[in-house]
């Protein structure tokens, strides 16, 4: 997902569930998988 305010990509895809989760997070906000 592209952030229109800062122009950076704020999300990455979780390797386990493939859903978008915040890049700065240490775990997936959808499935709880730890990076």
PDB file of C-alpha atoms in Angstrom:
ATOM      1  CA  UNK A   1       0.000   0.000   0.000  1.00  0.00           C
ATOM      2  CA  UNK A   2       1.253   3.490  -0.920  1.00  0.00           C
ATOM      3  CA  UNK A   3       1.037   6.299   1.638  1.00  0.00           C
ATOM      4  CA  UNK A   4      -0.266   9.515  -0.013  1.00  0.00           C
ATOM      5  CA  UNK A   5       1.014  11.667   2.870  1.00  0.00           C
ATOM      6  CA  UNK A   6       4.677  10.708   3.190  1.00  0.00           C
ATOM      7  CA  UNK A   7       5.091   8.940  -0.155  1.00  0.00           C
ATOM      8  CA  UNK A   8       6.525   5.773   1.373  1.00  0.00           C
ATOM      9  CA  UNK A   9       5.370   2.203   1.356  1.00  0.00           C
ATOM     10  CA  UNK A  10       4.002   1.731   4.874  1.00  0.00           C
ATOM     11  CA  UNK A  11       2.997  -1.905   4.593  1.00  0.00           C
ATOM     12  CA  UNK A  12       4.536  -5.251   3.700  1.00  0.00           C
ATOM     13  CA  UNK A  13       3.001  -8.651   3.087  1.00  0.00           C
ATOM     14  CA  UNK A  14       3.195 -11.172   5.907  1.00  0.00           C
ATOM     15  CA  UNK A  15       5.174 -14.269   4.820  1.00  0.00           C
ATOM     16  CA  UNK A  16       2.674 -16.549   6.578  1.00  0.00           C
ATOM     17  CA  UNK A  17      -0.824 -15.221   5.792  1.00  0.00           C
ATOM     18  CA  UNK A  18       0.126 -12.922   2.864  1.00  0.00           C
ATOM     19  CA  UNK A  19      -1.973 -10.038   4.246  1.00  0.00           C
ATOM     20  CA  UNK A  20      -0.707  -6.452   4.545  1.00  0.00           C
ATOM     21  CA  UNK A  21       0.819  -5.537   7.890  1.00  0.00           C
ATOM     22  CA  UNK A  22       2.685  -2.383   9.026  1.00  0.00           C
ATOM     23  CA  UNK A  23       6.384  -2.405   8.081  1.00  0.00           C
ATOM     24  CA  UNK A  24       7.488  -1.166  11.507  1.00  0.00           C
ATOM     25  CA  UNK A  25       5.593  -3.886  13.357  1.00  0.00           C
ATOM     26  CA  UNK A  26       7.522  -6.840  14.807  1.00  0.00           C
ATOM     27  CA  UNK A  27       4.606  -9.186  14.119  1.00  0.00           C
ATOM     28  CA  UNK A  28       1.688  -9.507  11.712  1.00  0.00           C
ATOM     29  CA  UNK A  29      -1.375  -7.588  12.890  1.00  0.00           C
ATOM     30  CA  UNK A  30      -3.646 -10.101  11.112  1.00  0.00           C
ATOM     31  CA  UNK A  31      -2.330 -13.552  12.097  1.00  0.00           C
ATOM     32  CA  UNK A  32       0.224 -12.716  14.825  1.00  0.00           C
ATOM     33  CA  UNK A  33       3.214 -14.242  12.988  1.00  0.00           C
ATOM     34  CA  UNK A  34       6.495 -12.851  14.397  1.00  0.00           C
ATOM     35  CA  UNK A  35       9.106 -11.633  11.912  1.00  0.00           C
TER      36      UNK A  35
END
